[in-house]
Coordinates of N, CA and C in Angstrom, one line a residue:
M1 N 4.0 -16.3 -4.3 CA 4.2 -14.9 -4.4 C 5.6 -14.4 -3.8
A2 N 6.3 -15.3 -3.2 CA 7.5 -14.9 -2.6 C 8.5 -14.4 -3.6
D3 N 8.6 -15.0 -4.8 CA 9.5 -14.6 -5.8 C 9.0 -13.5 -6.7
A4 N 7.7 -13.2 -6.6 CA 7.1 -12.2 -7.5 C 7.6 -10.8 -7.1
D5 N 7.8 -9.9 -8.1 CA 8.1 -8.5 -7.8 C 6.9 -7.9 -7.2
L6 N 7.2 -6.9 -6.4 CA 6.0 -6.2 -5.7 C 5.2 -5.4 -6.7
D7 N 5.7 -4.9 -7.8 CA 4.9 -4.2 -8.7 C 3.8 -5.1 -9.3
V8 N 4.1 -6.3 -9.5 CA 3.1 -7.3 -10.1 C 2.1 -7.6 -9.0
V9 N 2.5 -7.7 -7.7 CA 1.6 -7.9 -6.6 C 0.7 -6.7 -6.5
I10 N 1.2 -5.5 -6.6 CA 0.4 -4.3 -6.5 C -0.7 -4.3 -7.5
R11 N -0.4 -4.6 -8.8 CA -1.3 -4.7 -9.9 C -2.4 -5.7 -9.6
Q12 N -2.0 -6.9 -9.1 CA -3.0 -8.0 -8.8 C -3.9 -7.6 -7.7
L13 N -3.4 -7.0 -6.7 CA -4.3 -6.5 -5.6 C -5.3 -5.5 -6.1
A14 N -4.8 -4.6 -6.9 CA -5.7 -3.5 -7.5 C -6.8 -4.2 -8.3
R15 N -6.5 -5.2 -9.1 CA -7.5 -5.9 -9.9 C -8.5 -6.5 -9.0
Q16 N -8.1 -7.2 -7.9 CA -9.0 -7.8 -7.0 C -9.9 -6.8 -6.4
L17 N -9.4 -5.6 -6.0 CA -10.2 -4.6 -5.4 C -11.2 -4.0 -6.4
Q18 N -10.7 -3.8 -7.6 CA -11.6 -3.3 -8.7 C -12.7 -4.3 -9.0
T19 N -12.4 -5.6 -9.0 CA -13.5 -6.6 -9.2 C -14.5 -6.5 -8.1
G20 N -14.0 -6.5 -6.8 CA -14.9 -6.4 -5.7 C -15.8 -5.2 -5.7
L21 N -15.2 -4.0 -6.1 CA -15.9 -2.8 -6.1 C -17.0 -2.8 -7.2
M22 N -16.7 -3.4 -8.3 CA -17.7 -3.4 -9.4 C -18.8 -4.4 -9.1
T23 N -18.4 -5.5 -8.4 CA -19.5 -6.5 -8.0 C -20.4 -5.9 -7.0
R24 N -19.9 -5.1 -6.0 CA -20.8 -4.5 -5.1 C -21.7 -3.4 -5.7
A25 N -21.1 -2.7 -6.7 CA -21.8 -1.6 -7.4 C -23.0 -2.2 -8.2
K26 N -22.7 -3.4 -8.8 CA -23.7 -4.0 -9.6 C -24.9 -4.5 -8.7
E27 N -24.5 -5.0 -7.5 CA -25.5 -5.5 -6.6 C -26.4 -4.3 -6.2
R28 N -25.8 -3.2 -5.9 CA -26.5 -2.0 -5.5 C -27.4 -1.5 -6.6
R29 N -26.8 -1.5 -7.9 CA -27.6 -1.1 -9.0 C -28.8 -2.0 -9.2
D30 N -28.6 -3.3 -9.1 CA -29.8 -4.2 -9.2 C -30.8 -4.0 -8.1
R31 N -30.4 -3.6 -6.9 CA -31.3 -3.3 -5.9 C -32.1 -2.1 -6.2
F32 N -31.5 -1.0 -6.7 CA -32.2 0.2 -7.1 C -33.1 -0.1 -8.2
S33 N -32.7 -0.9 -9.2 CA -33.6 -1.2 -10.3 C -34.8 -2.0 -9.8
G34 N -34.6 -2.9 -8.9 CA -35.7 -3.6 -8.3 C -36.7 -2.7 -7.6
L35 N -36.1 -1.8 -6.9 CA -37.0 -0.8 -6.2 C -37.7 0.1 -7.2
A36 N -37.1 0.4 -8.3 CA -37.7 1.2 -9.3 C -38.9 0.4 -10.0
A37 N -38.7 -0.9 -10.1 CA -39.8 -1.7 -10.7 C -40.9 -1.8 -9.8
K38 N -40.7 -1.8 -8.5 CA -41.7 -2.0 -7.5 C -42.4 -0.7 -7.1
A39 N -41.8 0.4 -7.5 CA -42.3 1.8 -7.1 C -43.7 2.0 -7.6
K40 N -44.5 2.7 -6.8 CA -45.9 2.9 -7.1 C -46.0 4.2 -7.9
G41 N -45.2 5.1 -7.7 CA -45.3 6.4 -8.4 C -44.2 6.5 -9.5
K42 N -44.6 7.3 -10.6 CA -43.6 7.4 -11.7 C -42.4 8.2 -11.2
E43 N -42.6 9.2 -10.4 CA -41.4 10.0 -9.9 C -40.5 9.1 -9.1
T44 N -41.0 8.3 -8.2 CA -40.2 7.4 -7.4 C -39.4 6.4 -8.2
G45 N -40.1 5.9 -9.2 CA -39.4 4.9 -10.1 C -38.3 5.6 -10.9
A46 N -38.5 6.8 -11.3 CA -37.5 7.5 -12.1 C -36.3 7.9 -11.2
R47 N -36.6 8.2 -9.9 CA -35.6 8.5 -9.0 C -34.7 7.3 -8.7
F48 N -35.3 6.1 -8.5 CA -34.5 4.9 -8.3 C -33.7 4.5 -9.5
K49 N -34.3 4.7 -10.7 CA -33.5 4.5 -12.0 C -32.3 5.4 -12.1
M50 N -32.5 6.7 -11.7 CA -31.4 7.6 -11.7 C -30.3 7.2 -10.7
L51 N -30.8 6.8 -9.5 CA -29.8 6.3 -8.5 C -29.0 5.1 -9.0
A52 N -29.7 4.2 -9.7 CA -29.0 3.0 -10.3 C -27.9 3.4 -11.3
K53 N -28.3 4.4 -12.1 CA -27.4 4.8 -13.2 C -26.2 5.6 -12.5
A54 N -26.5 6.4 -11.6 CA -25.4 7.2 -10.9 C -24.5 6.3 -10.1
T55 N -25.0 5.2 -9.5 CA -24.2 4.3 -8.8 C -23.2 3.6 -9.7
M56 N -23.6 3.2 -10.9 CA -22.7 2.6 -11.8 C -21.7 3.6 -12.4
E57 N -22.1 4.8 -12.6 CA -21.1 5.8 -13.1 C -20.1 6.1 -12.1
Q58 N -20.5 6.3 -10.8 CA -19.6 6.6 -9.7 C -18.6 5.4 -9.5
A59 N -19.2 4.2 -9.5 CA -18.3 3.0 -9.3 C -17.3 2.8 -10.4
T60 N -17.7 3.1 -11.6 CA -16.8 2.9 -12.7 C -15.7 3.9 -12.7
S61 N -16.0 5.2 -12.3 CA -15.0 6.2 -12.2 C -14.0 5.9 -11.0
A62 N -14.6 5.4 -9.9 CA -13.8 5.0 -8.8 C -12.8 3.9 -9.1
A63 N -13.4 2.9 -9.8 CA -12.5 1.7 -10.2 C -11.4 2.2 -11.2
R64 N -11.7 3.1 -12.1 CA -10.7 3.6 -13.0 C -9.6 4.4 -12.2
R65 N -10.0 5.2 -11.3 CA -9.0 5.9 -10.5 C -8.2 5.0 -9.6
L66 N -8.8 3.9 -9.1 CA -8.1 2.9 -8.3 C -7.1 2.2 -9.2
Q67 N -7.4 1.9 -10.4 CA -6.5 1.2 -11.3 C -5.4 2.1 -11.7
M68 N -5.7 3.4 -12.0 CA -4.6 4.3 -12.4 C -3.6 4.5 -11.2
S69 N -4.2 4.7 -10.0 CA -3.3 4.9 -8.9 C -2.4 3.6 -8.6
A70 N -3.0 2.5 -8.8 CA -2.2 1.2 -8.6 C -1.1 1.1 -9.7
D71 N -1.5 1.5 -10.9 CA -0.5 1.4 -12.0 C 0.7 2.4 -11.7
N72 N 0.3 3.6 -11.3 CA 1.3 4.6 -11.0 C 2.3 4.2 -9.9
V73 N 1.7 3.6 -8.8 CA 2.5 3.1 -7.7 C 3.4 2.0 -8.2
A74 N 2.8 1.0 -8.9 CA 3.6 -0.1 -9.4 C 4.7 0.3 -10.3
D75 N 4.4 1.3 -11.2 CA 5.5 1.8 -12.1 C 6.6 2.5 -11.4
S76 N 6.2 3.3 -10.4 CA 7.1 4.0 -9.5 C 8.0 3.1 -8.8
Y77 N 7.4 2.0 -8.2 CA 8.2 1.0 -7.5 C 9.2 0.3 -8.4
A78 N 8.7 -0.1 -9.6 CA 9.6 -0.8 -10.5 C 10.8 0.1 -11.0
R79 N 10.4 1.4 -11.2 CA 11.5 2.3 -11.6 C 12.5 2.5 -10.5
A80 N 12.1 2.6 -9.3 CA 13.0 2.8 -8.1 C 13.8 1.6 -8.0
M81 N 13.3 0.4 -8.2 CA 14.1 -0.8 -8.0 C 15.1 -1.0 -9.1
R82 N 14.7 -0.6 -10.4 CA 15.7 -0.6 -11.5 C 16.8 0.4 -11.2
L83 N 16.5 1.6 -10.7 CA 17.5 2.6 -10.4 C 18.4 2.1 -9.3
A84 N 17.8 1.5 -8.2 CA 18.6 1.0 -7.1 C 19.6 -0.1 -7.6
A85 N 19.1 -1.0 -8.5 CA 19.9 -2.1 -9.0 C 21.1 -1.6 -9.9
S86 N 20.9 -0.5 -10.6 CA 21.9 0.0 -11.5 C 22.9 0.9 -10.8
T87 N 22.6 1.4 -9.6 CA 23.5 2.4 -8.9 C 24.6 1.6 -8.2
P88 N 25.8 1.9 -8.4 CA 26.9 1.2 -7.7 C 26.9 1.6 -6.2
V89 N 27.3 0.7 -5.4 CA 27.3 0.9 -4.0 C 28.7 1.1 -3.5
E90 N 28.9 2.2 -2.8 CA 30.2 2.4 -2.3 C 30.4 1.7 -1.0
V91 N 31.5 0.9 -0.9 CA 31.8 0.1 0.3 C 32.9 0.9 1.1
K92 N 32.5 1.3 2.3 CA 33.5 2.0 3.2 C 34.2 0.9 4.0
A93 N 35.5 1.2 4.1 CA 36.3 0.3 5.0 C 36.0 0.6 6.4
E94 N 35.9 -0.5 7.2 CA 35.5 -0.3 8.6 C 36.8 0.1 9.3
K95 N 36.6 1.0 10.2 CA 37.8 1.4 11.1 C 37.9 0.4 12.2
P96 N 39.1 0.0 12.5 CA 39.3 -0.9 13.7 C 38.9 -0.2 15.0
L97 N 38.2 -0.9 15.8 CA 37.9 -0.3 17.1 C 39.1 -0.2 18.0
K98 N 39.2 1.0 18.6 CA 40.3 1.2 19.5 C 39.9 0.6 20.9
E99 N 40.7 -0.2 21.4 CA 40.4 -0.8 22.7 C 41.0 0.1 23.7
K100 N 40.4 0.2 24.8 CA 40.9 1.0 25.9 C 41.0 0.2 27.2
P101 N 41.8 -0.8 27.1 CA 41.9 -1.6 28.3 C 42.8 -0.9 29.4
A102 N 43.5 0.1 29.0 CA 44.4 0.8 30.0 C 43.5 1.4 31.0
K103 N 42.4 2.1 30.6 CA 41.5 2.8 31.6 C 40.8 1.8 32.5
K104 N 40.4 0.7 31.9 CA 39.7 -0.4 32.6 C 40.7 -1.0 33.6
A105 N 41.9 -1.2 33.2 CA 42.9 -1.9 34.1 C 43.2 -0.9 35.2
A106 N 43.3 0.4 34.9 CA 43.6 1.4 35.9 C 42.5 1.5 37.0
K107 N 41.3 1.4 36.5 CA 40.2 1.5 37.5 C 40.2 0.2 38.3
A108 N 40.4 -0.9 37.7 CA 40.5 -2.2 38.4 C 41.6 -2.1 39.5
K109 N 42.7 -1.6 39.2 CA 43.8 -1.5 40.1 C 43.5 -0.6 41.3
K110 N 42.8 0.6 41.0 CA 42.4 1.5 42.1 C 41.4 0.8 43.0
A111 N 40.5 0.0 42.4 CA 39.4 -0.7 43.2 C 40.1 -1.7 44.1
K112 N 41.1 -2.4 43.6 CA 41.8 -3.4 44.4 C 42.6 -2.7 45.5
A113 N 43.2 -1.5 45.2 CA 43.9 -0.8 46.2 C 43.1 -0.4 47.3
K114 N 41.8 0.1 47.0 CA 40.9 0.5 48.0 C 40.5 -0.6 48.9
K115 N 40.3 -1.8 48.3 CA 39.8 -3.0 49.0 C 41.0 -3.4 50.0
A116 N 42.2 -3.3 49.5 CA 43.3 -3.8 50.3 C 43.5 -2.9 51.5
K117 N 43.2 -1.6 51.5 CA 43.4 -0.7 52.6 C 42.4 -1.1 53.7

């Protein structure tokens, strides 16, 4: 992945998250369906079936939003990198540093003069 563009990595990570999200949602749906099958009352069974259906609907919409967000981020990143690559860079000439040895030398002379007294 070292040579991969980050937009590709973003999309791959989003796919992994989406897969994990849907797997967990299916497990929860199956659990609710199992509880619905074991329910003693008709109302309780209907409630569990409704929960199973709502779980899948919510998970599907969350996965869709996750994928859209990842696509937007990846597209934005790719666009920014293309723009940065196409923009010319201005190179500023470096100014030579002004050395101030005169002040240092003057201080050193004063220090030597004080020591000599």
